[in-house]
Each structure stands twice: as structure tokens, then as C-alpha cells.
Coordinates of C-alpha atoms in Angstrom, one line a residue:
I241 CA -125.9 -134.7 32.6
M242 CA -128.6 -134.0 30.5
L243 CA -131.0 -133.4 33.3
F244 CA -128.7 -130.9 35.0
T245 CA -127.7 -129.0 32.4
L246 CA -131.0 -128.3 31.3
T247 CA -132.5 -127.7 34.5
S248 CA -129.9 -125.7 35.3
L249 CA -131.1 -123.0 32.6
I250 CA -134.5 -123.2 34.3
P251 CA -134.3 -121.5 37.7
G252 CA -136.3 -123.2 40.6
V253 CA -136.5 -126.3 38.6
N254 CA -135.5 -129.4 40.0
I255 CA -134.9 -132.5 38.9
F256 CA -137.9 -134.1 41.2
Q257 CA -139.8 -132.1 39.1
L258 CA -139.0 -133.3 35.9
L259 CA -140.5 -136.4 37.0
H260 CA -144.0 -135.1 37.4
P261 CA -146.8 -137.4 35.2
T262 CA -148.1 -136.0 32.2
Y263 CA -151.6 -136.1 30.5
Q264 CA -151.4 -136.9 27.6
Q265 CA -152.6 -139.9 24.6
F266 CA -151.5 -143.8 25.5
P267 CA -151.8 -143.6 28.8
R268 CA -148.2 -146.4 29.5
A269 CA -150.6 -148.1 32.1
C270 CA -153.4 -148.5 29.1
S271 CA -150.4 -149.7 26.5
T272 CA -150.0 -153.6 28.4
A273 CA -151.8 -156.4 26.4
E274 CA -154.0 -157.0 29.5
A275 CA -155.7 -153.3 29.1
L276 CA -156.0 -154.0 25.1
L277 CA -157.6 -157.3 25.8
S278 CA -160.3 -155.9 28.0
K279 CA -160.0 -152.6 26.5
S280 CA -160.4 -150.9 29.3
C281 CA -158.1 -147.9 30.0
C282 CA -159.0 -147.1 33.6
P283 CA -155.6 -146.6 35.6
T284 CA -155.4 -145.9 39.5
W285 CA -154.8 -142.5 40.8
E286 CA -152.1 -141.9 42.9
G287 CA -153.4 -139.9 45.5
D288 CA -155.6 -142.3 47.3
G289 CA -154.5 -145.5 45.0
S290 CA -158.0 -146.4 44.0
I291 CA -159.4 -146.5 39.9
C292 CA -160.2 -143.3 38.6
G293 CA -159.4 -141.9 42.2
A294 CA -163.5 -143.4 42.8
L295 CA -162.7 -143.1 46.7
S296 CA -162.1 -139.3 46.6
G297 CA -164.7 -138.6 44.8
R298 CA -163.3 -138.2 41.2
G299 CA -164.5 -140.4 39.0
S300 CA -165.2 -143.9 38.3
C301 CA -164.6 -146.1 35.6
Q302 CA -167.6 -146.1 33.0
D303 CA -168.4 -147.3 28.8
V304 CA -167.7 -144.8 26.7
S305 CA -170.7 -143.4 25.1
I306 CA -170.5 -143.1 21.4
T307 CA -172.5 -140.5 19.1
D308 CA -174.2 -142.6 16.1
L309 CA -174.8 -139.5 13.9
P310 CA -173.9 -139.7 10.0
N311 CA -170.5 -138.4 8.9
G312 CA -170.4 -136.4 6.0
P313 CA -169.5 -138.7 1.9
Q314 CA -165.8 -137.5 2.4
F315 CA -164.5 -140.8 3.4
P316 CA -166.8 -144.0 2.6
H317 CA -165.3 -146.4 4.3
S318 CA -165.9 -148.4 7.6
G319 CA -164.3 -150.5 10.1
I320 CA -160.5 -150.1 8.4
D321 CA -159.4 -147.3 10.7
D322 CA -158.0 -147.3 14.4
R323 CA -159.3 -143.9 14.6
E324 CA -163.0 -144.3 13.9
R325 CA -165.4 -143.9 16.1
W326 CA -162.3 -142.9 19.1
P327 CA -161.2 -144.5 20.7
L328 CA -163.5 -148.0 20.9
V329 CA -160.8 -149.5 18.6
F330 CA -158.6 -149.8 21.9
Y331 CA -160.7 -148.8 24.7
N332 CA -164.8 -149.1 25.4
R333 CA -164.1 -148.3 28.8
T334 CA -162.2 -145.1 30.6
C335 CA -162.3 -142.8 33.5
Q336 CA -165.7 -140.5 33.6
C337 CA -164.2 -137.6 36.0
A338 CA -166.7 -135.2 38.3
A339 CA -167.2 -132.1 39.1
N340 CA -164.0 -129.9 38.1
Y341 CA -161.7 -133.1 37.4
M342 CA -160.0 -134.3 34.7
G343 CA -157.0 -135.9 33.4
F344 CA -156.8 -139.8 31.7
N345 CA -157.0 -141.1 35.9
C346 CA -159.0 -138.2 37.2
G347 CA -156.2 -136.8 39.2
D348 CA -156.1 -134.0 37.1
C349 CA -157.9 -130.6 37.1
K350 CA -160.3 -129.4 34.4
F351 CA -159.0 -126.4 32.2
G352 CA -159.4 -123.4 34.1
Y353 CA -159.3 -125.1 37.7
S354 CA -156.5 -125.3 40.2
G355 CA -156.1 -126.6 44.0
A356 CA -155.7 -130.1 45.4
N357 CA -159.2 -130.3 45.2
C358 CA -159.4 -128.8 41.7
G359 CA -162.2 -125.8 43.1
Q360 CA -160.1 -122.8 42.7
R361 CA -160.8 -120.3 40.0
R362 CA -158.4 -119.6 37.9
E363 CA -157.7 -117.5 34.9
R364 CA -154.0 -116.9 32.4
I365 CA -152.7 -114.3 30.4
R366 CA -151.4 -115.2 26.7
R367 CA -149.3 -112.3 26.0
N368 CA -147.5 -111.2 22.6
I369 CA -144.3 -112.6 22.2
F370 CA -142.6 -109.4 21.3
Q371 CA -144.1 -107.9 24.7
L372 CA -141.7 -110.3 26.7
T373 CA -138.8 -109.3 28.7
S374 CA -135.6 -111.2 27.9
A375 CA -136.4 -112.9 30.8
E376 CA -139.4 -114.6 29.6
K377 CA -138.4 -115.0 26.3
N378 CA -135.4 -117.2 27.7
K379 CA -137.6 -119.3 29.4
V380 CA -140.1 -120.4 26.7
I381 CA -136.9 -121.7 24.9
A382 CA -135.7 -123.7 27.6
Y383 CA -138.4 -125.0 28.5
L384 CA -139.6 -126.4 25.2
N385 CA -135.9 -127.6 24.7
L386 CA -136.7 -128.9 28.6
A387 CA -139.7 -130.7 26.9
K388 CA -138.0 -131.6 23.7
N389 CA -135.2 -133.6 25.7
T390 CA -137.5 -135.1 28.7
I391 CA -139.2 -138.5 28.1
S392 CA -142.5 -138.6 28.8
K393 CA -142.6 -141.0 32.4
D394 CA -146.7 -141.6 31.5
Y395 CA -147.5 -142.2 28.0
V396 CA -146.1 -143.7 24.9
I397 CA -147.0 -143.5 21.3
S398 CA -148.6 -146.6 19.0
T399 CA -146.1 -147.8 16.6
G400 CA -148.2 -150.2 15.1
T401 CA -152.3 -150.6 14.1
Y402 CA -154.4 -152.6 16.2
A403 CA -154.2 -155.1 13.6
E404 CA -150.5 -155.5 13.5
M405 CA -151.1 -155.8 17.2
N406 CA -152.7 -158.8 17.2
N407 CA -156.3 -157.0 18.3
G408 CA -154.3 -156.1 21.5
S409 CA -152.3 -159.4 22.2
N410 CA -149.4 -157.8 20.9
P411 CA -149.0 -154.2 22.1
L412 CA -146.9 -152.1 19.3
F413 CA -145.9 -149.1 21.3
A414 CA -142.5 -146.7 21.9
E415 CA -141.7 -144.0 24.3
I416 CA -141.2 -140.4 23.1
S417 CA -140.5 -137.2 24.3
V418 CA -142.9 -134.5 25.7
Y419 CA -142.2 -132.5 23.1
D420 CA -142.6 -135.2 20.4
L421 CA -145.8 -136.5 22.0
F422 CA -147.5 -133.4 20.9
V423 CA -145.5 -133.6 17.3
W424 CA -147.3 -137.6 17.4
M425 CA -150.3 -136.9 17.9
H426 CA -150.8 -133.8 15.3
Y427 CA -149.3 -136.4 12.7
Y428 CA -151.7 -139.3 13.9
A429 CA -154.8 -137.1 13.8
S430 CA -154.0 -135.9 10.4
R431 CA -152.7 -138.9 8.5
D432 CA -153.4 -140.9 5.8
A433 CA -155.8 -144.3 6.1
F434 CA -154.5 -147.2 5.2
L435 CA -156.8 -149.1 2.7
G436 CA -154.0 -152.2 2.5
G437 CA -151.0 -152.9 0.6
P438 CA -148.0 -150.3 -0.2
N439 CA -149.7 -146.9 -1.2
N440 CA -152.9 -147.8 -0.9
V441 CA -154.4 -145.3 1.3
W442 CA -157.2 -143.0 1.4
T443 CA -156.1 -139.5 1.7
D444 CA -159.1 -137.2 2.0
I445 CA -159.2 -137.7 6.1
D446 CA -157.8 -135.9 8.6
F447 CA -159.7 -135.7 12.1
A448 CA -157.9 -132.2 12.9
H449 CA -158.0 -130.1 9.5
E450 CA -160.5 -128.8 6.7
S451 CA -163.5 -129.2 8.7
A452 CA -165.3 -128.0 11.6
A453 CA -163.1 -129.1 14.8
F454 CA -159.7 -127.9 13.1
L455 CA -160.3 -125.0 15.7
P456 CA -161.4 -126.1 18.7
W457 CA -159.1 -129.4 17.8
H458 CA -156.4 -127.4 18.4
R459 CA -157.6 -125.1 21.3
V460 CA -157.4 -128.5 23.2
Y461 CA -154.3 -128.9 21.9
L462 CA -152.8 -125.4 23.1
L463 CA -154.6 -125.7 26.4
H464 CA -152.7 -129.3 26.8
W465 CA -149.5 -128.0 25.7
E466 CA -149.5 -125.5 28.3
N467 CA -150.8 -127.8 31.2
E468 CA -147.8 -130.4 30.2
I469 CA -145.2 -127.6 30.2
R470 CA -146.5 -126.0 34.1
K471 CA -146.1 -130.3 34.5
L472 CA -142.4 -130.4 33.3
T473 CA -141.4 -127.4 34.9
G474 CA -143.6 -126.6 38.1
D475 CA -144.0 -123.4 36.7
Q476 CA -148.3 -122.7 36.9
D477 CA -147.9 -119.1 35.8
F478 CA -146.3 -120.4 32.2
T479 CA -148.6 -119.9 28.7
I480 CA -147.5 -119.9 25.4
P481 CA -147.0 -116.6 23.9
Y482 CA -148.6 -115.8 20.2
W483 CA -147.7 -114.2 16.9
D484 CA -149.6 -111.7 15.9
W485 CA -148.5 -112.0 12.9
R486 CA -150.8 -109.3 10.9
D487 CA -149.1 -107.2 8.4
S488 CA -146.0 -109.2 8.6
Q489 CA -143.5 -108.1 6.0
E490 CA -141.0 -111.2 7.6
C491 CA -140.6 -113.3 9.7
D492 CA -139.4 -111.2 12.8
V493 CA -140.0 -114.1 15.2
C494 CA -137.0 -115.5 13.3
T495 CA -134.5 -114.4 15.6
D496 CA -131.6 -116.2 17.4
D497 CA -132.9 -115.0 20.8
L498 CA -136.6 -116.5 19.9
M499 CA -137.2 -119.1 17.3
G500 CA -134.1 -118.9 15.3
S501 CA -132.9 -117.3 12.8
R502 CA -131.1 -118.8 9.5
N503 CA -127.8 -120.3 9.0
P504 CA -125.6 -118.2 7.4
T505 CA -124.1 -120.7 4.8
I506 CA -127.0 -123.5 4.8
P507 CA -130.3 -121.1 3.4
N508 CA -132.6 -124.1 5.4
M509 CA -131.3 -124.4 8.1
L510 CA -131.4 -122.4 11.4
S511 CA -128.3 -120.5 12.7
P512 CA -126.2 -122.4 15.4
A513 CA -126.5 -119.8 17.7
S514 CA -130.0 -121.3 17.9
V515 CA -130.9 -124.0 20.6
F516 CA -133.2 -125.0 18.0
S517 CA -130.9 -125.8 15.2
S518 CA -130.1 -128.9 17.4
W519 CA -133.3 -130.7 17.1
K520 CA -134.1 -133.6 15.3
V521 CA -137.6 -134.2 13.3
V522 CA -140.3 -136.5 13.7
C523 CA -142.9 -137.7 11.6
T524 CA -142.1 -135.9 8.6
R525 CA -141.9 -138.8 5.8
P526 CA -145.5 -139.5 4.8
E527 CA -144.8 -140.7 1.4
V528 CA -142.8 -143.2 2.8
Y529 CA -145.0 -144.2 5.3
N530 CA -147.5 -144.5 3.0
S531 CA -145.4 -147.1 1.1
L532 CA -144.5 -149.2 3.6
E533 CA -148.0 -148.8 4.9
I534 CA -145.9 -147.9 8.2
L535 CA -146.8 -145.7 11.4
C536 CA -144.7 -143.1 12.5
N537 CA -142.5 -144.3 15.4
G538 CA -141.2 -141.0 16.5
T539 CA -137.6 -142.0 15.2
A540 CA -135.6 -139.0 14.3
E541 CA -135.0 -137.6 11.1
G542 CA -133.3 -134.8 10.6
P543 CA -132.7 -131.2 11.9
I544 CA -135.4 -128.7 11.4
L545 CA -136.2 -126.9 8.5
R546 CA -137.0 -123.9 7.5
N547 CA -136.4 -121.0 4.6
P548 CA -139.2 -118.4 5.1
G549 CA -139.9 -116.4 2.3
N550 CA -138.8 -118.8 -0.6
H551 CA -141.9 -120.2 -1.1
D552 CA -143.9 -120.0 -4.1
R553 CA -145.8 -116.6 -4.6
N554 CA -148.1 -117.8 -6.7
R555 CA -149.7 -120.0 -4.0
M556 CA -149.3 -117.2 -1.0
P557 CA -148.0 -113.8 -1.9
R558 CA -147.8 -112.3 1.2
L559 CA -148.6 -112.6 4.7
P560 CA -152.0 -111.6 6.0
T561 CA -153.1 -108.3 6.7
S562 CA -155.4 -106.5 9.2
A563 CA -158.1 -106.2 6.8
E564 CA -158.3 -109.3 5.8
V565 CA -158.0 -110.7 9.7
E566 CA -161.2 -108.5 9.7
F567 CA -163.1 -109.7 6.9
C568 CA -162.7 -112.8 8.5
L569 CA -164.2 -112.2 11.6
S570 CA -167.3 -110.5 9.9
L571 CA -168.9 -113.7 8.5
T572 CA -171.4 -114.6 10.5
D573 CA -171.3 -119.1 9.8
Y574 CA -168.9 -120.9 11.7
E575 CA -169.4 -123.6 9.1
T576 CA -171.5 -124.0 5.9
E577 CA -172.6 -126.9 3.6
P578 CA -170.2 -128.9 2.3
M579 CA -168.4 -128.4 5.7
N580 CA -164.6 -129.0 4.1
R581 CA -162.3 -127.0 2.4
F582 CA -164.7 -126.3 -0.7
A583 CA -167.2 -124.4 2.3
N584 CA -167.9 -120.5 0.8
L585 CA -168.8 -117.6 3.9
S586 CA -167.3 -119.9 6.4
F587 CA -165.9 -118.4 9.3
R588 CA -163.9 -121.2 10.2
N589 CA -163.0 -122.8 6.5
T590 CA -161.7 -118.6 6.2
L591 CA -159.5 -118.4 8.9
E592 CA -158.1 -122.2 7.7
G593 CA -157.1 -120.7 4.6
F594 CA -159.2 -122.4 2.4
A595 CA -160.7 -119.1 1.1
N596 CA -160.6 -116.2 0.4
P597 CA -160.2 -113.9 3.1
S598 CA -161.5 -111.1 0.7
D599 CA -165.0 -112.4 0.0
G600 CA -164.8 -115.9 1.6
I601 CA -165.6 -118.0 -1.5
A602 CA -163.5 -121.3 -1.4
T603 CA -160.1 -121.3 -3.7
T604 CA -158.0 -124.1 -4.8
L605 CA -154.9 -122.2 -6.6
Q606 CA -153.4 -120.2 -2.9
S607 CA -152.9 -120.5 0.4
N608 CA -154.4 -118.0 2.3
M609 CA -154.5 -116.7 6.2
H610 CA -153.5 -119.7 8.9
N611 CA -152.7 -122.1 5.9
S612 CA -150.1 -119.1 4.3
L613 CA -148.0 -118.8 7.5
H614 CA -147.3 -122.4 6.8
V615 CA -146.6 -122.2 3.3
F616 CA -144.3 -119.3 4.4
M617 CA -142.1 -120.7 6.6
N618 CA -141.2 -123.1 3.6
G619 CA -140.2 -126.3 5.3
S620 CA -141.1 -128.7 8.1
M621 CA -143.9 -126.1 9.0
S622 CA -144.5 -126.8 5.3
S623 CA -145.7 -130.2 6.1
V624 CA -149.6 -130.8 7.9
Q625 CA -148.4 -134.1 9.5
G626 CA -145.1 -132.7 10.7
S627 CA -145.5 -128.9 11.0
A628 CA -145.4 -129.1 15.0
N629 CA -142.0 -130.4 15.0
D630 CA -141.3 -126.2 14.1
P631 CA -141.6 -124.5 17.7
I632 CA -143.6 -121.8 15.9
F633 CA -146.2 -123.9 15.3
L634 CA -147.4 -123.0 19.2
I635 CA -147.3 -118.9 19.0
H636 CA -148.7 -119.2 15.7
H637 CA -151.7 -121.8 16.0
A638 CA -151.8 -119.3 19.7
F639 CA -153.0 -116.0 16.9
V640 CA -155.2 -118.1 15.7
D641 CA -157.1 -119.3 18.1
S642 CA -156.8 -115.8 19.9
I643 CA -159.1 -114.7 16.1
F644 CA -161.4 -118.1 16.5
E645 CA -161.7 -116.3 20.2
Q646 CA -162.6 -112.3 18.9
W647 CA -164.8 -114.4 16.5
L648 CA -167.0 -115.9 19.4
R649 CA -167.5 -113.0 21.4
R650 CA -168.1 -110.6 18.3
H651 CA -171.0 -113.1 17.4
N652 CA -172.3 -114.7 20.4
P653 CA -172.7 -118.1 18.3
P654 CA -175.9 -120.7 20.5
K655 CA -174.2 -124.1 20.3
S656 CA -176.1 -125.2 17.7
A657 CA -173.9 -123.5 15.6
Y658 CA -171.8 -125.9 15.7
P659 CA -172.8 -129.3 13.3
T660 CA -173.8 -131.8 15.4
A661 CA -174.3 -134.3 12.1
N662 CA -173.1 -135.1 8.3
A663 CA -169.3 -133.1 8.9
P664 CA -166.4 -135.7 7.3
I665 CA -165.6 -137.6 9.8
G666 CA -164.3 -136.6 12.7
H667 CA -166.1 -133.4 13.5
N668 CA -169.0 -133.5 14.2
D669 CA -170.4 -132.2 17.6
G670 CA -170.4 -135.2 19.4
Y671 CA -167.1 -136.9 17.8
Y672 CA -163.8 -137.5 20.7
M673 CA -161.1 -135.6 19.9
V674 CA -158.3 -138.0 17.7
P675 CA -155.9 -139.3 19.6
F676 CA -156.7 -137.5 22.8
M677 CA -157.1 -139.6 26.0
P678 CA -158.9 -138.5 28.0
L679 CA -161.6 -137.8 25.7
Y680 CA -162.4 -134.1 24.5
R681 CA -166.4 -134.2 22.6
N682 CA -165.8 -131.1 19.3
G683 CA -168.3 -129.2 20.1
D684 CA -167.4 -128.6 24.2
Y685 CA -164.9 -126.8 23.7
F686 CA -167.0 -124.0 21.0
L687 CA -167.1 -122.3 23.6
S688 CA -165.2 -118.8 24.9
S689 CA -161.8 -119.1 26.3
K690 CA -162.8 -117.3 29.5
E691 CA -164.9 -120.4 30.3
L692 CA -161.5 -122.5 30.1
G693 CA -159.5 -120.5 32.0
Y694 CA -157.2 -118.2 30.0
D695 CA -157.5 -114.9 27.6
Y696 CA -155.1 -113.1 25.7
A697 CA -153.1 -109.8 26.3
Y698 CA -154.3 -107.6 23.4
M699 CA -158.1 -108.4 24.0
L700 CA -158.4 -107.5 28.2
E701 CA -160.0 -103.7 28.9
P702 CA -157.6 -100.7 28.4
G703 CA -156.7 -101.3 32.1
Q704 CA -155.8 -104.5 32.0
R705 CA -154.0 -104.6 29.3
Y706 CA -151.8 -101.9 30.5
L707 CA -151.1 -104.1 33.7
Q708 CA -150.1 -107.1 31.6
E709 CA -148.3 -105.4 28.7
L710 CA -146.4 -103.2 30.5
L711 CA -146.3 -103.8 34.4
S712 CA -146.4 -107.8 34.2
P713 CA -142.6 -108.2 33.2
Y714 CA -141.4 -105.8 36.4
L715 CA -143.8 -107.1 38.1
D716 CA -142.8 -111.3 37.1
Q717 CA -138.9 -109.7 37.5
A718 CA -140.3 -108.8 41.1
R719 CA -141.8 -112.2 41.8
Q720 CA -138.5 -113.8 40.8
I721 CA -136.5 -112.2 43.4
W722 CA -138.5 -111.3 46.3
R723 CA -136.6 -113.4 48.3
W724 CA -133.6 -111.4 48.0
L725 CA -135.5 -108.3 48.0
L726 CA -137.0 -109.7 51.4
G727 CA -133.2 -110.5 52.7
A728 CA -132.2 -107.0 51.5
G729 CA -134.7 -104.9 53.5
I730 CA -134.7 -107.2 56.6
I731 CA -130.4 -106.9 56.6
G732 CA -131.2 -103.0 55.7
A733 CA -133.4 -103.3 58.8
L734 CA -130.7 -104.6 61.2
V735 CA -128.3 -102.2 60.2
S736 CA -130.6 -99.5 60.6
A737 CA -131.4 -100.9 64.3
I738 CA -127.2 -101.0 65.2
V739 CA -126.9 -97.5 63.9
A740 CA -130.0 -96.1 65.8
L741 CA -128.7 -97.9 69.1
S742 CA -125.3 -97.0 68.3
V743 CA -126.2 -93.0 68.6
A744 CA -128.9 -93.7 71.5
L745 CA -125.8 -95.2 73.5
A746 CA -123.5 -92.6 72.8
C747 CA -125.6 -89.4 73.4
R748 CA -126.5 -91.3 76.6
K749 CA -123.2 -91.4 77.3
K750 CA -122.5 -87.8 76.6
K751 CA -125.7 -86.6 78.6
R752 CA -124.0 -88.3 81.4
R753 CA -120.7 -86.7 80.8
R754 CA -122.5 -82.6 80.8
R755 CA -124.3 -84.0 84.3
S756 CA -121.2 -84.8 85.7
S757 CA -119.7 -81.5 85.2
F758 CA -122.5 -78.9 85.1
G759 CA -125.0 -80.4 87.7
E760 CA -128.8 -81.1 86.7
S761 CA -129.4 -80.2 83.0
Q762 CA -132.0 -77.1 83.0
P763 CA -135.1 -77.6 81.2
L764 CA -136.1 -77.0 77.7
L765 CA -138.0 -74.1 78.8
S766 CA -137.8 -71.8 81.1
S767 CA -140.5 -69.2 82.9
S768 CA -138.5 -65.7 83.5
E769 CA -140.4 -63.6 86.2
A770 CA -138.8 -60.3 85.3
D771 CA -140.1 -60.4 81.9
S772 CA -142.4 -62.9 81.6
T773 CA -141.0 -64.2 78.3
T774 CA -140.3 -67.1 77.5
T775 CA -136.9 -68.5 76.0
Y776 CA -135.5 -71.7 74.4
Q777 CA -132.5 -73.2 75.9
T778 CA -129.5 -74.0 73.3
N779 CA -127.4 -76.3 75.5
L780 CA -129.5 -79.7 74.8

């Protein structure tokens, strides 16, 4: 019943499309004791039944090569956390894909490619959420709700550390919905490190924030979000819309036709008119996990909380302005020492929000830029580990990514501008992003979005921008109803043909009656020998 109700919201989606494989985190095929004990995650590709699609030239099972360049001093421990030297604690052999293939079994295409053999270049456009038609807005919300209510068929999450799994002989994994899978991934990358015993944790560790990988990590995260939605719905044109929050005075996306308005009687909850009011959050209780020394297991923990604007004004006086974004873009260094939240004149640190957007100097007194939106929402979004529970997370980070893209195009930095060594653990150029499977190196995504197959509507050339922002909604509507238009055209042509045939037959009958009454009809033009003039006959 649930599947029927959800699919009825999205035209063109059938129940079989809901069972399409996904490509994230721990593949179900690699969550067995056999895979963990052998430390090999090389599943077969269903297309040809071979490991990593080897028979089709897609890839092969190979040893994982890990960088040995030193990390920064922020995490002084070694051998205590499953995320160190990712993914070696779990697997030391994975599928290495060839050409334009990608995925845990090389069954997918690299970002920006499509087709049966992944040979077709494709560029998609992320658009302003306020430029979407009502139908497009409804589709985005329906897709997110579908992901929230659909269990991932190919992926599971780990609910225990590798040591708790008896080094692999006792697998500890749980099922998770497609949406919550991504929430868990964000939690897992940013959680504290367990040192042994209740509340004995190391907090100065984060594989997705507070250093160089913040922008590439979230770039790959959003790209996988889009891929996941496309596989789930069959809509290959889907992109995450962005919220341009520059100079906003309030949460203008907090309406029931978008991300949900405020509950009229309970200010920190969502309006019951929004579909998101029925959602349950996961991974939002880091204090509990730390005190019990356990991982988030994906259990529902209550509704989404949000109370925009009722935050600490001393910490975040207002949302970012256009001038602050422009200053941020003017900074020439992507990263500066010590390559963490105390870095001065660092584009990354200023955009992330740990530095003042008027002078680029690190501050611990206020939250700026990216961070300010999280503080402003004053609820689920305000906790780093569980912030992805609120769907505003997606449209917010899409705009943050667009600012990153603006900076890349303006400064055209060499790859060497990204730190190769001495960044906090998880952030060096060659470090694989935690907890992605398949594997992605940080430095490989320090490049323009155009090379990854997407762009932003407001960054297009004027002609292209006009097409995307003004004409695309109507073209999209035309694509949705083209079958009806074609059918109407065919019916209209048939009616016209029948009418024309009827008129022709009627004229022929009338002509025959006149011939029988007057004999042979005269020509339309006749020549008179008397006056040598031409006259037009009127007895047609």
C-alpha cells in the first residue's frame, strides 16, 4: 500500500523502478562474514555475472592503495578508529573501475556520463528552487519522500565497530532507507572517535568538515544524492535545486509547498500541512552514543525540529549578504595553515563559516557563511552529525557548492593548491572520502563541476540562463504531456481529413447533378472573337 501511494504521486514511476540498485556505503554483498574476514569487497556486476564486470571490461578486483603522507597533529592517535586509512579496516581489495565506469561493482557510470557503455557526455543544470514550477516543486518533495520511505536494496549501515564485529566474524549491520542512508553517512564521517569507556572520546576529528575536504566531500555527497534519486525514480534529468540565501531576511523556503512552514501551535516543529512533519530523524543524539560508546543504528528518534530565526543573535546576527559572498570569492588561497577552523584568509575556512566574511580572520565568537544557515534553523539542522535530517540541508549545500564552483572558475587553481600532506586526518589530497564505497580521493574532486557533468542556472551565459530559468519549466511541461499533444494532433488530423473528404464528395455530387441538367460545363476562361476580351465564368 505504501509503495502504491508513493508511486501514485510521481507519474511514470512503477514499483519495479523502486527496486533498482543503489550505490552507497556498505554494499549488502560485502556485509557478510566471508567478505569481512577476507577483507574483499568485489561484488559481481549483474550485467554479465562477473566480478566487477570484468568480462565486459568494466573493472577488476585489486588491492587498495593508501597514501602514507602524514596527517596534521589534530588527531594524535593511531589504530583506534575504523575510519583511519579508509577503508583498510574493513576491506583491502575493492573493484577498480576502467574507462568511464564507476560503482562498488563497476555497474554505474562516472559523474557526467550516461548510456549502456557510459560513453555519452551529459551536462545537467541545477536550478534555483524559486524558479521551479509548482509541478516541479511537487516532484522534488515527492522524490525526497519516496527516498525516506524506501529501504535501500543494496546497502546497509554498520551498527558496531570492527572490533565489536570480532574483526569480521560477527557482522553488525542494519537496513536503512535511501534518505536515512545519507543522513547516517554524514553522521559517520563527523562523529567523535571512541577512545575506550563511557564518554571517553576525541572530539577534534571530522572527515567531512573543518578542513580542506569540506567542499570536495560535500560535492561528491550531493552528486550521489542526485544519482540515488535518479535510480529510485527513473528520472534521469533530476537535479537538486539550490536555495540562494544571499541577503535573505527570513527562511523563505520554509513554506508548505517547499520545505515546510512553522507549526502554528508548536513553534519548533513543522506544519502538519507539510509532508516533512511526519518524518522521523536519525543519528541526532551524539551525547548518548558517546556515553554508551555505540554507533547510531538508524533508529527513529523523533520529528524534525526547526525554529528559524529564534537562535542566538550574538552568535549569528543575520544571514550572509551578497557582499560577504563576494569577499569570500576574492580570497586567493584555497587553504592556509593550520588547515583547520583556525585558518586565516582561507577561502575554504571563510566559506565554511569559521572566519569573518569581512576580513577572512578566523573567529570562535560567531558562525558565518555556511555555518550561519545551520545555526539560523535552530533545530535538527544545528547539530553537525544529524543536520542532513532536515531536507533544507540539500538545497543549502547545493548553493554552497555553487560558491565553490564560482571560486574555481574565477581563480582556476592548479591541483597543487589542494593540500597533499599535514592536513587534519581525512583531508589530504590522496585520502579516500569516509565512508564512501566506491572510493573517491579528495583531490580528484578539486575541479570544475563542468567536468563532473553539471552546472548552475545562475552561472550560465545569458542566453543559456534564459533558456533554463524561463523556458525550461514550459519545455518540461511539454515533455510531460507530449503524448497527449501527439494524440490530440493525430485525432485532429483524422478529423480534418474526414471533413475534407466529406466536402470533396459533396462537391463531386453537386457537380454531377449540374452536368445532368445543363450538359457539358463551360471552361472557366473563354475567348470571344467579337471583342477579343477574356471573361471569367461564374457558374463554378
